[in-house]
Short mmCIF file of C-alpha atoms in Angstrom, two decimals:
data_model
loop_
_atom_site.label_atom_id
_atom_site.label_comp_id
_atom_site.label_asym_id
_atom_site.label_seq_id
_atom_site.Cartn_x
_atom_site.Cartn_y
_atom_site.Cartn_z
CA MET A 1 165.38 71.10 130.80
CA ASN A 2 162.72 73.67 131.39
CA TYR A 3 160.53 74.69 128.47
CA PRO A 4 159.52 77.05 127.23
CA PRO A 5 163.01 78.27 128.20
CA ALA A 6 163.57 81.73 129.66
CA PRO A 7 164.23 84.61 127.22
CA GLY A 8 167.83 84.68 126.09
CA SER A 9 168.44 81.14 127.18
CA LEU A 10 171.26 78.95 126.00
CA LEU A 11 171.34 75.25 125.11
CA VAL A 12 174.59 73.30 124.82
CA ILE A 13 174.39 70.54 122.27
CA VAL A 14 176.87 67.66 122.03
CA PRO A 15 176.71 65.42 118.98
CA ALA A 16 178.10 62.04 119.86
CA PHE A 17 178.79 58.85 118.06
CA ASN A 18 180.46 55.99 119.94
CA GLU A 19 181.96 58.43 122.55
CA GLU A 20 181.39 56.22 125.62
CA GLY A 21 184.92 57.02 126.97
CA ALA A 22 184.67 60.80 126.63
CA ILE A 23 181.05 61.81 126.79
CA ALA A 24 180.61 61.77 130.62
CA GLY A 25 183.63 64.08 130.97
CA VAL A 26 182.38 66.46 128.32
CA VAL A 27 178.89 66.69 129.88
CA GLY A 28 180.42 67.02 133.39
CA SER A 29 182.76 69.77 132.25
CA VAL A 30 179.97 71.76 130.63
CA ARG A 31 177.79 71.42 133.75
CA ARG A 32 180.64 72.56 135.94
CA HIS A 33 181.20 75.70 133.86
CA MET A 34 177.64 76.48 132.99
CA PRO A 35 175.60 74.95 135.90
CA ASP A 36 172.22 76.46 134.93
CA THR A 37 172.52 75.55 131.17
CA PRO A 38 170.80 72.40 129.87
CA VAL A 39 173.11 70.04 127.96
CA LEU A 40 171.59 68.00 125.16
CA VAL A 41 173.54 65.03 123.89
CA ILE A 42 172.47 63.98 120.38
CA ASP A 43 173.33 60.29 120.08
CA ASP A 44 173.87 59.37 116.47
CA PHE A 45 172.95 55.70 116.98
CA SER A 46 176.00 54.75 118.96
CA ARG A 47 176.78 51.04 119.39
CA ASP A 48 178.57 51.46 122.73
CA GLY A 49 177.45 52.89 126.05
CA THR A 50 177.30 56.53 125.04
CA ILE A 51 173.63 56.88 125.93
CA SER A 52 174.00 55.55 129.44
CA ALA A 53 177.19 57.47 130.10
CA ALA A 54 175.63 60.70 128.89
CA ARG A 55 172.44 60.07 130.97
CA GLY A 56 174.50 59.25 134.00
CA ALA A 57 176.40 62.55 133.64
CA GLY A 58 173.10 64.43 133.75
CA ALA A 59 172.56 65.30 130.05
CA GLU A 60 169.26 65.39 128.26
CA LEU A 61 169.23 62.91 125.32
CA LEU A 62 168.01 63.09 121.71
CA CYS A 63 168.51 59.61 120.32
CA LEU A 64 168.46 59.27 116.53
CA PRO A 65 166.82 56.04 115.24
CA HIS A 66 169.66 55.32 112.85
CA HIS A 67 173.10 56.79 112.01
CA LEU A 68 172.79 60.14 110.19
CA GLY A 69 176.38 61.46 110.29
CA LEU A 70 177.55 64.56 112.07
CA GLY A 71 175.52 67.10 110.08
CA GLY A 72 172.23 65.20 110.46
CA ALA A 73 172.86 64.88 114.24
CA VAL A 74 173.69 68.57 114.74
CA GLN A 75 170.73 69.65 112.65
CA ALA A 76 168.41 67.48 114.76
CA GLY A 77 169.70 69.34 117.82
CA TYR A 78 169.20 72.68 116.08
CA LYS A 79 165.61 71.75 115.13
CA LEU A 80 164.73 70.73 118.68
CA ALA A 81 166.40 73.86 120.13
CA PHE A 82 164.43 76.09 117.66
CA GLU A 83 161.10 74.37 118.40
CA LEU A 84 161.67 74.60 122.19
CA GLY A 85 162.35 78.36 121.76
CA PHE A 86 166.06 78.61 122.80
CA GLU A 87 167.76 81.90 121.84
CA TYR A 88 171.32 80.57 121.65
CA VAL A 89 172.86 77.16 120.96
CA ILE A 90 176.50 76.29 121.36
CA ARG A 91 177.77 73.06 119.92
CA VAL A 92 180.58 71.16 121.80
CA ASP A 93 182.03 68.02 120.26
CA GLY A 94 181.60 64.78 122.18
CA ASP A 95 185.25 63.73 121.87
CA GLY A 96 186.50 66.22 124.63
CA GLN A 97 188.58 68.43 122.31
CA HIS A 98 186.69 71.57 123.28
CA ASP A 99 187.24 73.35 126.57
CA ALA A 100 183.94 74.08 128.28
CA ALA A 101 185.63 76.97 130.02
CA ASP A 102 185.48 78.80 126.65
CA ILE A 103 181.58 78.57 126.40
CA PRO A 104 180.92 81.77 128.40
CA ARG A 105 183.19 83.78 126.05
CA ILE A 106 181.47 82.37 122.93
CA LEU A 107 178.08 83.18 124.41
CA GLU A 108 179.23 86.65 125.30
CA ALA A 109 180.59 87.17 121.74
CA LEU A 110 177.23 86.07 120.32
CA LYS A 111 175.32 88.47 122.57
CA SER A 112 177.59 91.45 122.28
CA SER A 113 178.53 91.31 118.60
CA GLY A 114 175.03 90.70 117.23
CA CYS A 115 176.53 88.21 114.85
CA GLU A 116 174.55 85.11 113.98
CA MET A 117 177.48 82.77 114.61
CA ALA A 118 180.51 82.76 116.92
CA ILE A 119 183.28 80.27 116.09
CA GLY A 120 185.70 79.06 118.69
CA SER A 121 189.01 79.43 116.86
CA ARG A 122 192.41 77.90 117.54
CA PHE A 123 194.17 80.21 115.27
CA VAL A 124 193.00 83.76 116.12
CA GLU A 125 195.67 83.91 118.76
CA ALA A 126 197.85 81.23 117.24
CA SER A 127 196.97 78.59 119.81
CA GLY A 128 196.57 75.78 117.26
CA ALA A 129 199.60 73.75 118.25
CA SER A 130 197.45 70.60 118.63
CA SER A 131 196.54 70.32 114.93
CA SER A 132 198.41 67.98 112.63
CA PHE A 133 200.42 69.29 109.68
CA MET A 134 197.90 67.95 107.16
CA ARG A 135 194.99 69.50 109.02
CA ARG A 136 196.73 72.91 109.17
CA LEU A 137 197.46 72.62 105.48
CA GLY A 138 193.78 71.87 104.79
CA ILE A 139 192.67 74.71 106.96
CA ARG A 140 195.02 77.13 105.06
CA PHE A 141 193.57 75.91 101.78
CA PHE A 142 189.96 76.39 102.89
CA ARG A 143 190.79 79.83 104.32
CA ALA A 144 191.97 80.85 100.89
CA VAL A 145 188.85 79.41 99.18
CA LEU A 146 186.45 81.00 101.65
CA ARG A 147 188.06 84.41 101.80
CA PRO A 148 186.44 85.74 98.48
CA ILE A 149 183.17 83.93 99.22
CA LEU A 150 182.69 85.24 102.75
CA GLY A 151 184.32 88.60 102.10
CA LYS A 152 186.43 88.34 105.25
CA GLN A 153 189.07 86.05 106.67
CA VAL A 154 188.00 83.08 108.71
CA HIS A 155 190.94 81.68 110.76
CA ASP A 156 189.48 78.31 111.76
CA PRO A 157 186.83 77.23 109.29
CA THR A 158 186.89 73.58 110.38
CA SER A 159 186.13 74.33 114.02
CA GLY A 160 183.11 72.48 115.43
CA PHE A 161 183.06 74.67 118.54
CA VAL A 162 180.32 76.99 117.30
CA GLY A 163 177.64 79.14 118.81
CA VAL A 164 174.59 80.35 116.92
CA ASN A 165 171.73 82.71 117.71
CA ARG A 166 168.04 82.11 116.90
CA ARG A 167 168.21 83.66 113.43
CA ALA A 168 170.92 81.16 112.42
CA LEU A 169 169.05 78.37 114.27
CA GLN A 170 166.02 79.04 112.03
CA VAL A 171 168.12 78.83 108.85
CA PHE A 172 170.02 75.70 110.03
CA SER A 173 166.76 73.92 111.02
CA ARG A 174 165.78 74.11 107.39
CA SER A 175 169.06 73.76 105.68
CA PHE A 176 172.23 72.27 107.07
CA PRO A 177 175.03 70.33 105.35
CA LEU A 178 175.05 66.62 106.26
CA GLU A 179 178.72 65.57 105.95
CA TYR A 180 181.59 67.66 107.16
CA PRO A 181 179.19 70.56 107.95
CA GLU A 182 181.45 73.26 109.48
CA ILE A 183 182.78 74.86 106.26
CA GLU A 184 179.62 74.61 104.21
CA ALA A 185 177.58 76.03 107.17
CA LEU A 186 179.55 79.28 106.81
CA VAL A 187 178.54 79.49 103.16
CA VAL A 188 174.83 78.77 104.09
CA LEU A 189 175.01 81.71 106.48
CA GLN A 190 176.68 83.92 103.89
CA ARG A 191 173.84 83.29 101.44
CA ARG A 192 171.54 84.97 104.10
CA ARG A 193 173.99 87.85 104.50
CA PHE A 194 174.52 86.71 108.11
CA SER A 195 177.77 87.49 109.88
CA PHE A 196 180.17 85.59 112.17
CA VAL A 197 182.77 86.42 114.76
CA GLU A 198 185.75 84.33 115.86
CA VAL A 199 186.63 83.85 119.51
CA PRO A 200 190.15 82.59 120.51
CA CYS A 201 189.82 79.17 122.09
CA LYS A 202 192.02 76.28 123.21
CA MET A 203 191.62 72.86 121.68
CA ARG A 204 192.77 69.73 123.43
CA PRO A 205 193.73 66.36 121.98
CA ARG A 206 190.72 64.09 121.78
CA VAL A 207 190.22 61.99 124.91
CA THR A 208 189.37 58.68 123.23
CA GLY A 209 188.86 57.29 119.70
CA ARG A 210 190.28 58.67 116.48
CA SER A 211 189.28 61.33 114.04
CA SER A 212 187.07 60.08 111.19
CA ILE A 213 189.22 61.95 108.66
CA THR A 214 192.24 59.75 108.05
CA ALA A 215 195.02 60.64 105.56
CA THR A 216 193.27 58.81 102.72
CA LYS A 217 189.87 60.22 103.54
CA SER A 218 191.30 63.81 103.63
CA PHE A 219 191.32 63.89 99.83
CA TYR A 220 187.70 62.84 99.74
CA TYR A 221 187.05 65.44 102.45
CA ILE A 222 188.65 68.26 100.41
CA ALA A 223 186.76 67.26 97.22
CA HIS A 224 183.47 66.80 99.09
CA VAL A 225 183.75 70.08 100.95
CA LEU A 226 184.82 71.99 97.82
CA LEU A 227 181.84 70.69 95.90
CA GLY A 228 179.57 71.46 98.88
CA VAL A 229 180.92 75.00 99.10
CA PHE A 230 180.37 75.73 95.41
CA THR A 231 176.94 74.06 95.24
CA ASN A 232 175.91 76.13 98.28
CA VAL A 233 177.07 79.22 96.50
CA LEU A 234 174.96 78.34 93.43
CA LYS A 235 172.16 76.56 95.30
CA TYR A 236 168.56 76.71 94.22
CA ASP A 237 166.25 76.72 97.26
CA GLY A 238 163.14 75.86 95.38
CA ARG A 239 162.46 72.27 96.39
CA PRO A 240 159.77 72.38 98.99
CA HIS A 241 160.38 70.29 102.07
CA ARG A 242 158.21 70.42 105.16
CA ASP A 243 160.86 69.34 107.59
CA GLY A 244 164.30 69.36 106.10
CA MET B 1 175.64 43.07 62.48
CA ASP B 2 172.74 40.61 62.42
CA ARG B 3 174.29 38.55 65.12
CA LEU B 4 174.85 41.62 67.23
CA LEU B 5 171.22 42.62 66.81
CA ASN B 6 170.13 39.20 67.87
CA VAL B 7 172.23 39.46 71.05
CA THR B 8 170.74 42.89 71.90
CA THR B 9 167.27 41.50 71.15
CA ALA B 10 167.93 38.74 73.67
CA LEU B 11 169.23 41.22 76.20
CA SER B 12 166.29 43.49 75.83
CA LEU B 13 163.97 40.52 76.31
CA ILE B 14 165.82 39.39 79.37
CA LEU B 15 165.61 42.90 80.88
CA LEU B 16 161.87 43.12 79.99
CA LEU B 17 161.18 39.82 81.71
CA MET B 18 163.31 40.66 84.67
CA VAL B 19 161.43 43.99 85.25
CA LEU B 20 158.05 42.31 84.75
CA PHE B 21 158.86 39.50 87.24
CA SER B 22 160.17 42.10 89.67
CA ILE B 23 156.96 44.07 89.45
CA ARG B 24 154.98 40.85 89.97
CA ARG B 25 157.00 40.00 93.07
CA GLN B 26 156.78 43.64 94.31
CA HIS B 27 160.63 43.97 94.31
CA ILE B 28 160.26 47.15 92.30
CA ARG B 29 157.51 49.76 92.41
CA VAL B 30 155.54 50.32 89.19
CA GLU B 31 156.53 54.04 88.97
CA TYR B 32 160.22 53.04 89.13
CA SER B 33 159.83 50.28 86.64
CA MET B 34 158.37 52.45 83.85
CA SER B 35 161.69 53.82 82.62
CA TRP B 36 163.30 50.31 82.60
CA LEU B 37 160.37 48.91 80.62
CA LEU B 38 160.55 51.86 78.20
CA ALA B 39 164.30 51.37 77.79
CA ALA B 40 163.91 47.62 77.19
CA CYS B 41 161.16 48.17 74.73
CA GLY B 42 163.10 50.93 72.96
CA LEU B 43 166.16 48.69 72.61
CA LEU B 44 164.05 45.79 71.47
CA ALA B 45 162.40 47.91 68.76
CA LEU B 46 165.74 49.19 67.48
CA SER B 47 167.23 45.73 67.39
CA ARG B 48 164.31 44.26 65.44
CA CYS B 49 163.60 47.25 63.15
CA ARG B 50 166.68 47.95 60.92
CA PRO B 51 165.27 51.02 59.14
CA ALA B 52 164.64 52.68 62.50
CA LEU B 53 168.18 51.88 63.68
CA ASP B 54 169.64 53.07 60.39
CA PHE B 55 167.59 56.25 60.60
CA VAL B 56 168.93 57.02 64.10
CA ALA B 57 172.52 56.09 63.15
CA THR B 58 172.48 58.33 60.11
CA HIS B 59 171.16 61.26 62.16
CA ILE B 60 173.86 60.97 64.74
CA GLY B 61 176.52 60.83 62.06
CA LEU B 62 177.52 57.18 62.15
CA GLY B 63 176.07 56.02 58.85
CA VAL B 64 174.04 52.88 58.17
CA ASP B 65 175.07 49.40 59.36
CA SER B 66 176.97 50.74 62.34
CA PRO B 67 176.79 48.59 65.44
CA LEU B 68 178.20 51.46 67.42
CA ALA B 69 174.86 53.28 67.14
CA LEU B 70 173.02 50.66 69.18
CA PHE B 71 175.54 50.81 71.94
CA LEU B 72 175.66 54.55 71.94
CA ILE B 73 171.86 54.73 72.27
CA GLY B 74 171.74 51.99 74.90
CA GLY B 75 174.62 53.61 76.88
CA SER B 76 172.98 57.03 76.72
CA VAL B 77 169.63 55.64 77.90
CA PHE B 78 171.25 53.87 80.82
CA LEU B 79 173.28 56.99 81.80
CA ILE B 80 170.14 59.13 81.86
CA MET B 81 168.41 56.48 83.93
CA PHE B 82 171.24 56.17 86.45
CA PHE B 83 171.27 59.89 86.80
CA ARG B 84 167.47 59.89 87.32
CA TYR B 85 167.75 57.24 89.95
CA SER B 86 170.53 59.15 91.68
CA MET B 87 168.17 62.08 91.96
CA ILE B 88 165.42 59.77 93.33
CA VAL B 89 167.87 58.27 95.89
CA SER B 90 168.98 61.71 96.94
CA ASP B 91 165.40 62.82 97.52
CA LEU B 92 164.64 59.67 99.49
CA ARG B 93 167.75 60.16 101.64
CA ASP B 94 166.71 63.73 102.39
CA ASP B 95 163.25 62.56 103.40
CA ASN B 96 164.73 59.66 105.40
CA ILE B 97 166.97 62.06 107.40
CA ALA B 98 164.11 64.46 107.99
CA LEU B 99 161.93 61.58 109.23
CA ALA B 100 164.64 60.22 111.49
CA GLN B 101 165.11 63.62 113.05
CA ARG B 102 161.41 64.05 113.51
CA VAL B 103 161.12 60.61 115.15
CA ALA B 104 163.95 61.50 117.56
CA ILE B 105 162.38 64.84 118.39
CA LEU B 106 158.90 63.33 118.97
CA GLU B 107 160.50 60.56 121.13
CA PHE B 108 162.19 63.35 123.17
CA HIS B 109 158.79 65.07 123.71
CA ILE B 110 157.07 61.81 124.64
CA ASN B 111 159.77 60.99 127.19
CA LYS B 112 159.30 64.50 128.69
CA LEU B 113 155.56 64.02 128.95
CA ILE B 114 155.98 60.61 130.49
CA ASN B 115 158.58 61.81 133.02
CA HIS B 116 156.38 64.81 133.95
CA GLY B 117 153.13 62.83 133.97
#
């Protein structure tokens, strides 16, 4: 990774926790499709061989000293990217569900639309066949909740395939939800009157492992995200924090 | 009622001693022990001073000689303290996350410097 990076440069970040089986494929795929783009794997204190697999595939590594959860890991990547001066950051999940072939279109959407965020969406062109019934139900529910808050429809609010520009990077470096961040992040952006665009993308079944949101946990997920959404709507930003 | 007050006196004393011993062994920081000490002293005072307990009970609408008053006061004190400690824990977690991220970022920079040096 060269820094300071060139103007308009992109960093691909890959948050990973125990993704030994998939991470090399994800990094390799990104490097094939975006050969000149640095790939940063944020290891969230994995207990398996994620670090060596990512390093072997040619990724840069940001290793967290203990497990922070998805939001904490993604925010660490955003902070580093902002400090290093990157203009765009695209997040790709470490489980292999996102197709790196879609990265150029997300980047193009970010550049051409002027929006602060571009979301890779399964549902813009109804290509969401890989989602479970429960997940689709949850997505419909959150679409309905978010519609009046955001002032526009978001087809795939739970997508982790997200690109942001430097303005959003600055905001997320300071304030980013720690658990289940995708939906709350939209509300964080909305508070700054930022905008987003959705880009049709394909999602694949995860290569290894299982989703952390099981049937039982999905109720906790819904309650947690709902509370997070409404606290973000009503949030007081007064507590000073040098780095968080 | 007297028996109940004796039990709460004993519980307050036990809480007071536990907090003091914890401070002595540095298991709890002084700033976090203050509210426990205040709560234990308050409960002890109410248990031993019937006029004070009756005064509080009357003012919250329970009338004199009501054992419920003591438990209502004790319960309220502990609820407020648990809430206060939830806020402290949340602040500490935020600080801890920010520190962990900062450590990781600094380690990244150090590795870059070593590799380029």
